[in-house]
Short mmCIF file of C-alpha atoms in Angstrom, two decimals:
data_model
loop_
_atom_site.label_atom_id
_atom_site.label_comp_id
_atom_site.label_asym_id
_atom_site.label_seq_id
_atom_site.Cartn_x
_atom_site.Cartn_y
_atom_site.Cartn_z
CA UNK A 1 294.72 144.78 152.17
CA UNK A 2 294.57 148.19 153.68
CA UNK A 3 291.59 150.06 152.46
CA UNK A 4 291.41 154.07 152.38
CA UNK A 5 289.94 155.62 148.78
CA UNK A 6 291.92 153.71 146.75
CA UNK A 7 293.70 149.39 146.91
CA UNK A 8 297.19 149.76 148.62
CA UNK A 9 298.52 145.95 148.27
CA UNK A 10 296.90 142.68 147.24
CA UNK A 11 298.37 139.18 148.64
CA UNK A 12 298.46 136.23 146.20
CA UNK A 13 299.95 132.80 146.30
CA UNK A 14 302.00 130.74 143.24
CA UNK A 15 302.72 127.07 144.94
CA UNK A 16 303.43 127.70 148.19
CA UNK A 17 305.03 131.52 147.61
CA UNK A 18 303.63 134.40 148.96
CA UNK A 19 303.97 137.11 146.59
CA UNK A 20 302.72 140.75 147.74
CA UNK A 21 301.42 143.19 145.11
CA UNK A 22 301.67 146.84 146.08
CA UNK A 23 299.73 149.19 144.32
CA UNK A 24 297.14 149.13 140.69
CA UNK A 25 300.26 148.97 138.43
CA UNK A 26 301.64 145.34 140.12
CA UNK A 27 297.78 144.52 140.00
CA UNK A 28 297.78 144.93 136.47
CA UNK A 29 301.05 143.06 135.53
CA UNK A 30 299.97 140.18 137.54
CA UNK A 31 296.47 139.55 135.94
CA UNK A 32 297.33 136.71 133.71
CA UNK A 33 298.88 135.11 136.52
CA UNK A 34 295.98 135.01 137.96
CA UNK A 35 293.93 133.95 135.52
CA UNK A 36 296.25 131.17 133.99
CA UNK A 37 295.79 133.39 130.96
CA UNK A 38 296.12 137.03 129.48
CA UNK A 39 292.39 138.16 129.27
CA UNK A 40 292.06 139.81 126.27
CA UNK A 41 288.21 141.31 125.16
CA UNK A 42 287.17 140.70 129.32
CA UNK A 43 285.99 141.68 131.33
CA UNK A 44 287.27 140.36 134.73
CA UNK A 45 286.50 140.79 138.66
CA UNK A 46 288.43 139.64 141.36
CA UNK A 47 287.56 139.24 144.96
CA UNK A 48 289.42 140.20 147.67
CA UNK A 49 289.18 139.03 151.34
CA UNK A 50 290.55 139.71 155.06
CA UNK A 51 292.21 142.70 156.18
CA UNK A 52 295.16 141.62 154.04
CA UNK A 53 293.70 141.60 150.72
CA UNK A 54 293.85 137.66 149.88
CA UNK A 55 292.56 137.05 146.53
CA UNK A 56 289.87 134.77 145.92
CA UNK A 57 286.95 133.58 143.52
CA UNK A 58 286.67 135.42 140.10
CA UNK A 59 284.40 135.73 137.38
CA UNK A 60 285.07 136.45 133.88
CA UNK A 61 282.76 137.82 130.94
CA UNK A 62 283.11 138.96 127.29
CA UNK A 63 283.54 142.67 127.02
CA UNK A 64 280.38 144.18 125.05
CA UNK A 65 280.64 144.13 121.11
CA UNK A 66 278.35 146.68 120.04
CA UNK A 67 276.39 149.64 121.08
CA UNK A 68 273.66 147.21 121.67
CA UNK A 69 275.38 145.11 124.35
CA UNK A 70 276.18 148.25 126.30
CA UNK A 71 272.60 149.25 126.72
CA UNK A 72 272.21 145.42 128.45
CA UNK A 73 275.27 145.97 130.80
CA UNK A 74 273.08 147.25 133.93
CA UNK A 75 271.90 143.81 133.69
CA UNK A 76 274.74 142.24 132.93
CA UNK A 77 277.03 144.19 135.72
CA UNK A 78 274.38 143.15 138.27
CA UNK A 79 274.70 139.45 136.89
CA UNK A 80 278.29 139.81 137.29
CA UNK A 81 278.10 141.05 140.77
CA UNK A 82 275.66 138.69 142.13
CA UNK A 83 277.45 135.66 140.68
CA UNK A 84 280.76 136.93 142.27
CA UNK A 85 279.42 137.54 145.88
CA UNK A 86 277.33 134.29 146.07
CA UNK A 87 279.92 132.36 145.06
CA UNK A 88 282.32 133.67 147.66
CA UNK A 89 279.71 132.96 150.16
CA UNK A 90 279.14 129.49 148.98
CA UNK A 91 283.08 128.99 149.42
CA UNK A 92 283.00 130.46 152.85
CA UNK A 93 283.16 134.16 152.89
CA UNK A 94 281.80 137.48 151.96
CA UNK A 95 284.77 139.55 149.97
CA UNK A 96 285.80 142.24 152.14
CA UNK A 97 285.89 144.26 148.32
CA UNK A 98 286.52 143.20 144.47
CA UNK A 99 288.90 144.56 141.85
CA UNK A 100 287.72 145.08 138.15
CA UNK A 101 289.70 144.49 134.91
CA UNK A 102 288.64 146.05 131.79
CA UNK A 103 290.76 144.35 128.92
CA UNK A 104 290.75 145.04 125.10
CA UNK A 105 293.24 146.19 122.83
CA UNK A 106 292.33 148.94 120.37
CA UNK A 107 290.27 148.21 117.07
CA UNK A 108 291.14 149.49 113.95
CA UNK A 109 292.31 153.20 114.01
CA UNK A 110 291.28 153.61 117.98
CA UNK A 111 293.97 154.69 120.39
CA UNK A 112 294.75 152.79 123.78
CA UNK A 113 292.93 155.88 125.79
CA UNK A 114 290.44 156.14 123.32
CA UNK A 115 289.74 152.57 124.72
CA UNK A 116 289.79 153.65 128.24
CA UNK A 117 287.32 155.98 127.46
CA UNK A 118 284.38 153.74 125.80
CA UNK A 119 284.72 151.59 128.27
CA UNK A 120 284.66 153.72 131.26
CA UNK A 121 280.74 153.62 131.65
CA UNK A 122 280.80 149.70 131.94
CA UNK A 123 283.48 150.21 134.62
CA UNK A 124 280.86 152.70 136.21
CA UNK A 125 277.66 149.77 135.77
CA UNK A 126 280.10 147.40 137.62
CA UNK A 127 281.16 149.66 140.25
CA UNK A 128 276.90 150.86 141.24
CA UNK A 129 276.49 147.00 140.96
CA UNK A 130 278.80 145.59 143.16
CA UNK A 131 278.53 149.05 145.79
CA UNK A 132 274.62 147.82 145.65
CA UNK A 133 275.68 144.51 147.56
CA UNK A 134 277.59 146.27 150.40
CA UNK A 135 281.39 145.07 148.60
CA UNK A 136 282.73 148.25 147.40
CA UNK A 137 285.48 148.18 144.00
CA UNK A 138 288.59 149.60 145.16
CA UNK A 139 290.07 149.66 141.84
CA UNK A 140 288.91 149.31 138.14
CA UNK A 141 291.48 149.29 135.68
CA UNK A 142 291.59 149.12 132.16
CA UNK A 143 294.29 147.48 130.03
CA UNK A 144 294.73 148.26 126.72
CA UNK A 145 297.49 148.34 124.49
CA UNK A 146 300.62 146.84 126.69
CA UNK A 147 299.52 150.17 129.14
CA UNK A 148 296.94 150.47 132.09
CA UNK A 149 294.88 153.26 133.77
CA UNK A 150 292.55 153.35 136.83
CA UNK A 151 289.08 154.48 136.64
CA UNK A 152 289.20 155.17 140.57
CA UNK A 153 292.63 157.67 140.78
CA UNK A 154 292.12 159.42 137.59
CA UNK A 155 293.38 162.61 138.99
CA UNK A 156 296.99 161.01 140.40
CA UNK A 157 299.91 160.42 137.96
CA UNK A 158 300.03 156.74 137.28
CA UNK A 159 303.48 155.73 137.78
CA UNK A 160 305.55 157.21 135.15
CA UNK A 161 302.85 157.25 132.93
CA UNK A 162 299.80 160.15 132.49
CA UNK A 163 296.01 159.96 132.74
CA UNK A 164 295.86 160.75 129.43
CA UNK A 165 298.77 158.02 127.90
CA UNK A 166 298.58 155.43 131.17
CA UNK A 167 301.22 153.77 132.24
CA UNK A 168 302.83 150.46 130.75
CA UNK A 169 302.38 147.21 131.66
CA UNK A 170 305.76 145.52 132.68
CA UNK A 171 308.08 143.90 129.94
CA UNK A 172 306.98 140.07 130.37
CA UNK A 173 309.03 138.12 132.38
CA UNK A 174 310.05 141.48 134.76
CA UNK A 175 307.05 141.61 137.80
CA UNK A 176 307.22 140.88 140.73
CA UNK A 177 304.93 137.85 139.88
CA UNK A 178 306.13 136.74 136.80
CA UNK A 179 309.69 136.13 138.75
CA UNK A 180 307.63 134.34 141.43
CA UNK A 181 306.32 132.30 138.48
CA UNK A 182 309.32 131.65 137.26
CA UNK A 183 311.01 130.08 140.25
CA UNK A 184 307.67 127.91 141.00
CA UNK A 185 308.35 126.45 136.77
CA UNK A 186 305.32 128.07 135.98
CA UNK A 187 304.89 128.81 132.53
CA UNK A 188 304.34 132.44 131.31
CA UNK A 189 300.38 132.43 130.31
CA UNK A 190 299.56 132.38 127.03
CA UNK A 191 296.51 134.99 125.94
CA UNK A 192 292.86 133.75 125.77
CA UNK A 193 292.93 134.40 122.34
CA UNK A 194 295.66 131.67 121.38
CA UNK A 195 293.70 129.06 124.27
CA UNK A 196 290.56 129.64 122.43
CA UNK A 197 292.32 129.12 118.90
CA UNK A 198 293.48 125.57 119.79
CA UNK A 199 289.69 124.56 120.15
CA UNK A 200 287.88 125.88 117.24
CA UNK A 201 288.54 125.10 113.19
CA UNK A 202 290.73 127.06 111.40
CA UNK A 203 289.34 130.02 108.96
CA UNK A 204 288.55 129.12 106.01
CA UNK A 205 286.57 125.91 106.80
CA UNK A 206 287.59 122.39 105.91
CA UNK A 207 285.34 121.22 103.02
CA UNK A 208 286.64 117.83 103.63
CA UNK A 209 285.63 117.90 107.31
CA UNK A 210 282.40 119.10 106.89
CA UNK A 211 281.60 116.28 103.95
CA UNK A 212 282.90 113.89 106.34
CA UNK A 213 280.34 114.75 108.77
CA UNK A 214 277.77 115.05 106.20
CA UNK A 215 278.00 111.13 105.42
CA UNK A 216 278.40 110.34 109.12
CA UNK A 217 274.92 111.54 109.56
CA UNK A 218 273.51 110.23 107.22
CA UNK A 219 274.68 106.30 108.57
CA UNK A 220 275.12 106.86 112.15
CA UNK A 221 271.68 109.52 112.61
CA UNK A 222 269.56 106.55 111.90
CA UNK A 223 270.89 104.16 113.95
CA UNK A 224 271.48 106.23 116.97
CA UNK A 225 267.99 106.82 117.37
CA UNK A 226 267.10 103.11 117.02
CA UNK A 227 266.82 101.75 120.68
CA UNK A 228 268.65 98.26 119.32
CA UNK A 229 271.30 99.60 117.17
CA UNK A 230 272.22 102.21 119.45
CA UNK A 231 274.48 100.57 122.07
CA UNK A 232 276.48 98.91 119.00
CA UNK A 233 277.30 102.85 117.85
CA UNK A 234 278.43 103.48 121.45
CA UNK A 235 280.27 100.50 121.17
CA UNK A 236 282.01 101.24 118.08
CA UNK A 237 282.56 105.28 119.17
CA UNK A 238 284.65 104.26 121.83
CA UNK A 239 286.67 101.77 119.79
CA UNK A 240 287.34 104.57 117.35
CA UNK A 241 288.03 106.98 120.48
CA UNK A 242 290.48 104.15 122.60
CA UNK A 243 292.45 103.83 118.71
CA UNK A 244 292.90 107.06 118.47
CA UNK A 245 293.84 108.15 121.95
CA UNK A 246 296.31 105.32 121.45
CA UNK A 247 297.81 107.06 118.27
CA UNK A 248 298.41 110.58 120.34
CA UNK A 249 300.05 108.80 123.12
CA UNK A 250 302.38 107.28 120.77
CA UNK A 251 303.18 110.75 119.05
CA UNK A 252 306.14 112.48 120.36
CA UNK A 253 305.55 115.74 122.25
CA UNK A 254 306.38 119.30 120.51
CA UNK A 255 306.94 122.56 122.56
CA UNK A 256 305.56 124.81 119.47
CA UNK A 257 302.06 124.52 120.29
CA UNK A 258 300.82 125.65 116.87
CA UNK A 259 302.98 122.46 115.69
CA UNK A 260 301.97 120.46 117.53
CA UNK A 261 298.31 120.98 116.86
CA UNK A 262 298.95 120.39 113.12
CA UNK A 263 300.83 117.70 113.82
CA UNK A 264 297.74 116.09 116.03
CA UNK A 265 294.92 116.95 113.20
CA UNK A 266 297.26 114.83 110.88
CA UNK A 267 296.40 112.00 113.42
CA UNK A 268 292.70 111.68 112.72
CA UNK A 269 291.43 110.28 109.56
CA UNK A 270 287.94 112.48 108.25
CA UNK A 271 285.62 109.34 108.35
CA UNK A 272 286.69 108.06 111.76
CA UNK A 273 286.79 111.33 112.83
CA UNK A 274 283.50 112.43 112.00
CA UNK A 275 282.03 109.28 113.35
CA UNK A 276 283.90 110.01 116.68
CA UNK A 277 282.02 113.26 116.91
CA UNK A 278 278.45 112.30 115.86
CA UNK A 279 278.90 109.36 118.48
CA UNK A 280 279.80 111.03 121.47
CA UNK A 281 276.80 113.46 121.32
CA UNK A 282 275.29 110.14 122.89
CA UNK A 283 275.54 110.22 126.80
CA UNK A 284 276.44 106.19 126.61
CA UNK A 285 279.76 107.03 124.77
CA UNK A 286 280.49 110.14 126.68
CA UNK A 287 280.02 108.71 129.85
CA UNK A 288 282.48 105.67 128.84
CA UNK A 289 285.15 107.96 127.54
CA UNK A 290 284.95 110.38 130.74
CA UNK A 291 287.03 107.83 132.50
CA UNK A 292 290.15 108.63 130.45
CA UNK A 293 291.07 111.55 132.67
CA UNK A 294 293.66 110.11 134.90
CA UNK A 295 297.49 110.92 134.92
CA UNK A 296 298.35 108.51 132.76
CA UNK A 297 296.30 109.24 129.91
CA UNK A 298 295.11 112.54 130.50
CA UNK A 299 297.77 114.32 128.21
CA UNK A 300 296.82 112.59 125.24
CA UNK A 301 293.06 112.69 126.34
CA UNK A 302 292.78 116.50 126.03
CA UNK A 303 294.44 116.64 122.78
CA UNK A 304 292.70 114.19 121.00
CA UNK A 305 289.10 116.09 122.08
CA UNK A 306 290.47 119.67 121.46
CA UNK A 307 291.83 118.00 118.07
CA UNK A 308 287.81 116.88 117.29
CA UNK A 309 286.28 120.03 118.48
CA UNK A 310 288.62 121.73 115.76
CA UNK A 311 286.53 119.12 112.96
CA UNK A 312 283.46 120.94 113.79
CA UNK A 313 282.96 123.50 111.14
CA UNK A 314 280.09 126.00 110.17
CA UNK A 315 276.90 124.03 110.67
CA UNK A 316 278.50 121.37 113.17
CA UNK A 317 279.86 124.15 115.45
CA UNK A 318 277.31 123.08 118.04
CA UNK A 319 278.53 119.20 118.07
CA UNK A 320 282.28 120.70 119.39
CA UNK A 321 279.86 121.46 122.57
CA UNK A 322 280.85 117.75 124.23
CA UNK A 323 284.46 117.57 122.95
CA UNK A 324 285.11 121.04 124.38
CA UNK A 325 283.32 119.95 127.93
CA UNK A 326 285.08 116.69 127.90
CA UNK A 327 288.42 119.08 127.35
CA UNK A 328 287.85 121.07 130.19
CA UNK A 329 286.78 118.06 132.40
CA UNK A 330 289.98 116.38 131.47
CA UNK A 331 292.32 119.77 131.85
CA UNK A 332 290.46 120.10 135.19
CA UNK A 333 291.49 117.17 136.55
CA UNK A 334 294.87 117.03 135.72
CA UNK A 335 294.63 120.95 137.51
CA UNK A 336 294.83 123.09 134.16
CA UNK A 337 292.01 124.94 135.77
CA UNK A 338 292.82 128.24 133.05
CA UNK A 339 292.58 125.91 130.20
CA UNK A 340 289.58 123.94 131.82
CA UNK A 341 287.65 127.43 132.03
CA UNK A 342 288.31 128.63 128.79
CA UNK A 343 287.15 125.18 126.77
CA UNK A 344 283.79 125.23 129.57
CA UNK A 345 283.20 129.03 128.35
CA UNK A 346 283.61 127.84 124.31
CA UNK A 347 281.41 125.01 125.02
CA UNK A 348 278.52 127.21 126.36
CA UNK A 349 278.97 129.76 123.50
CA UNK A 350 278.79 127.01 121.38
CA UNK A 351 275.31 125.44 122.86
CA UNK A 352 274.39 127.32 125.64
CA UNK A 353 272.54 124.13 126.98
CA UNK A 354 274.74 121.07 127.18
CA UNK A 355 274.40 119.86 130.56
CA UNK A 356 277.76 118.22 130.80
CA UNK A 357 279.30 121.97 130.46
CA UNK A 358 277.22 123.27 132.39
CA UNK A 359 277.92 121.05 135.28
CA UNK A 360 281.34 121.22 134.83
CA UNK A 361 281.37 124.89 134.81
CA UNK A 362 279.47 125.13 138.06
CA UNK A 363 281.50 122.81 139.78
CA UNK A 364 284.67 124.54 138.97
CA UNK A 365 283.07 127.69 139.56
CA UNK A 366 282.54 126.44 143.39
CA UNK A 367 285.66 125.02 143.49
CA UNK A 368 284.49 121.68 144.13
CA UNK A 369 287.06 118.48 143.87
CA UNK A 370 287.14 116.36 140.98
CA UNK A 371 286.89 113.45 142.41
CA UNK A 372 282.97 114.60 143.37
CA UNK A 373 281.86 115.09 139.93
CA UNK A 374 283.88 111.65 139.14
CA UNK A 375 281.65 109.97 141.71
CA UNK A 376 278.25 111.75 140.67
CA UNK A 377 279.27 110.53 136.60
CA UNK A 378 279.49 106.77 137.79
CA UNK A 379 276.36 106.92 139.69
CA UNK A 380 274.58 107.87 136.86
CA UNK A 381 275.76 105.97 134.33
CA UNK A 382 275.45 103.01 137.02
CA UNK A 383 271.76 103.95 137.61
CA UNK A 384 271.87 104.44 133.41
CA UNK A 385 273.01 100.82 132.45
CA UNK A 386 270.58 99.47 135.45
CA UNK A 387 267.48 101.49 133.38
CA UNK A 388 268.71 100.24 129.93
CA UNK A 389 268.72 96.67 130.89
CA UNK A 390 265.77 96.15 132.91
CA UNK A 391 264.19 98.41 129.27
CA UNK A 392 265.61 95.46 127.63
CA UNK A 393 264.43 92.95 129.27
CA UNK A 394 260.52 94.42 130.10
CA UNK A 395 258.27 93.58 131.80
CA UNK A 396 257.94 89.65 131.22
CA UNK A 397 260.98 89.17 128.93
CA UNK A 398 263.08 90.88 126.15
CA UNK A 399 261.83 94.26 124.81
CA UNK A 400 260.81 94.75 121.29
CA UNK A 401 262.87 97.62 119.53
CA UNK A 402 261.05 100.96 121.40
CA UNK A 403 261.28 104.54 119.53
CA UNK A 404 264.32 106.56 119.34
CA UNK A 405 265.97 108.39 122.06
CA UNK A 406 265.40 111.91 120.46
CA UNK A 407 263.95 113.23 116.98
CA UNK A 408 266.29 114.75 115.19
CA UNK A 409 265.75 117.83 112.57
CA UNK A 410 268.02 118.49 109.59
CA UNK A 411 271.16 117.12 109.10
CA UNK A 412 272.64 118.02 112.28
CA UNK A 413 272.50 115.50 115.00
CA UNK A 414 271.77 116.74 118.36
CA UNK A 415 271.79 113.40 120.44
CA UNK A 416 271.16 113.40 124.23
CA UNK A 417 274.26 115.36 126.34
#
């Protein structure tokens, strides 16, 4: 990349093709390529490195909801930055400078550049935040409405567009990218919104579903927390899970994915559902079921977990927490690392402390191997079984039944993750 006051060309690669973006407008057509995903209600920023402008790590946030957030986005824009820059370090090198995407289409009765406009002082936190660690933005655009502008080069005519109206994003299918894309087989990306939409329950809420779930507590609860009945549930959660992951493998595949999401809910029974999703809140069952993430079974692996995150209405939003990690583990290993992100971020929002997300997210975030995190998972649950037997056994001979693993309050069951 050749820097002067404003980003001249950015260098990107789709399997094995160079592709050379030249200016903000390419930059902006070519975002969902490079996220594996069109971004809406993001904020996004992108590092670049070497003289030549090769992309590298990114980081993606939520764009701020209410007046509220904004007052918290000094904070946040320094969070942003920091996370960014130490993570290109930890990957080998400093970004030479970053690129910022502002991305949300227009609420009810706003115009595109009435868009541009409220967001323009969270382009300005971003740009103080990363200029305070020494890696300067060279462009900030915003994307809104199928057009773009640039917060840096508000005074130049944007392509064919004005500062006032932007300039359009290309027709889909017509970059330089997308045609790149195209010739590698690569899919065109679907938006974030439709991603997130496969892993959470429909509007209005399943009574049935949530009844379900309701009874499941009430037997399984009880006998999770029981140090002698517990391995039995594991036992029987992964029986349910192998039948069922059986049943999806069998079903034929459908390109429409909003049929074929309907067509894999109609797979899953409510009782042996629900049961499926109190049980793997227990690490025992998780860590068994983790092991379904190669080649051969991964397809049918990641729909069966998005279809059980989607069973997880109103008050057991929290429980789709595992599913969604165990989606993203899966979708990362079989290198869907957009869809792997996406069902990491959903898992967080949905319990902001479940450790298997959380380690997942990091290690994709450092853009570790699979294979590591495979080996770290069978250590512990080697070191796991080791602890649970000699437990069993005690001291001179067989234990007597010990307490629970973890109290539970209410109804909802928040086993060990």
């Amino acid at each position: 990349m050749t820097q002067s006051n404003e980003m001249q060309h950015g260098e990107s690669s789709i399997d094995g093709l160079k592709v050379v973006l030249s200016g903000p407008g390419e930059l902006a057509d070519a975002l969902p390529f490079l996220m594996g995903y069109h971004p809406t209600d993001s904020i996004v920023l992108l590092a670049l490195h070497g003289e030549e402008g090769r992309f590298g790590g990114r980081v993606r946030i939520a764009l701020p909801r209410t007046p509220q957030d904004v007052e918290e986005w000094p904070d946040v824009a320094r969070h942003l930055a920091d996370c960014l820059v130490d993570g290109s370090l930890r990957r080998g090198g400093r970004p030479a400078a970053i690129v910022a995407f502002l991305c949300q289409d227009p609420r009810e009765g706003e115009r595109p550049p009435e868009v541009k406009e409220r967001l323009r002082p969270v382009a300005q936190q971003l740009r103080v935040a990363c200029g305070a660690l020494d890696v300067p933005v060279v462009e900030a655009l915003c994307l809104s409405g199928g057009r773009w502008w640039s917060y840096c080069r508000p005074e130049q005519d944007q392509d064919s567009g004005t500062e006032d109206e932007g300039a359009p994003l290309a027709l889909p299918g017509t970059s330089a990218i997308a045609a790149a894309a195209a010739y590698a087989g690569i899919p065109m990306p679907a938006s974030l919104r439709d991603l997130e939409a496969r892993l959470r329950p429909s509007e209005p809420r399943a009574a049935a579903h949530e009844a379900a779930l309701d009874l499941a507590c009430a037997a399984l609860v009880p006998r999770m927390l029981d140090r002698a009945a517990g391995p039995s549930v594991a036992d029987r959660t992964v029986e349910l899970a192998r039948a069922a992951l059986d049943a999806f493998a069998a079903a034929p595949p459908i390109g429409d994915t909003a049929l074929a999401d309907r067509r894999d809910d109609t797979l899953l029974a409510d009782g042996e559902a629900a049961e499926m999703i109190l049980g793997l809140q227990d690490r025992e069952a998780r860590d068994r079921v983790v092991e379904w993430a190669d080649p051969q079974q991964a397809g049918a692996a990641v729909r069966l977990w998005r279809a059980l995150a989607r069973r997880c209405p109103g008050p057991y939003a929290e429980h789709a927490a595992v599913l969604l990690a165990l989606t993203g583990w899966v979708a990362w290993c079989s290198g869907d690392e957009a869809e792997a992100r996406v069902a990491l971020w959903t898992a967080l929002e949905l319990e902001p402390h479940c450790s298997f997300a959380l380690l997942l997210q990091h290690a994709v975030s450092q853009g570790l191997d699979p294979e590591v995190v495979r080996r770290a998972l069978r250590g512990t649950r080697r070191r796991r079984v080791m602890e649970a037997a000699t437990a069993r056994r005690g001291p001179s001979g067989p234990a007597g039944r010990g307490p629970g693993r973890r109290s539970l309050g209410g109804r909802r069951a928040r086993i060990r993750r």
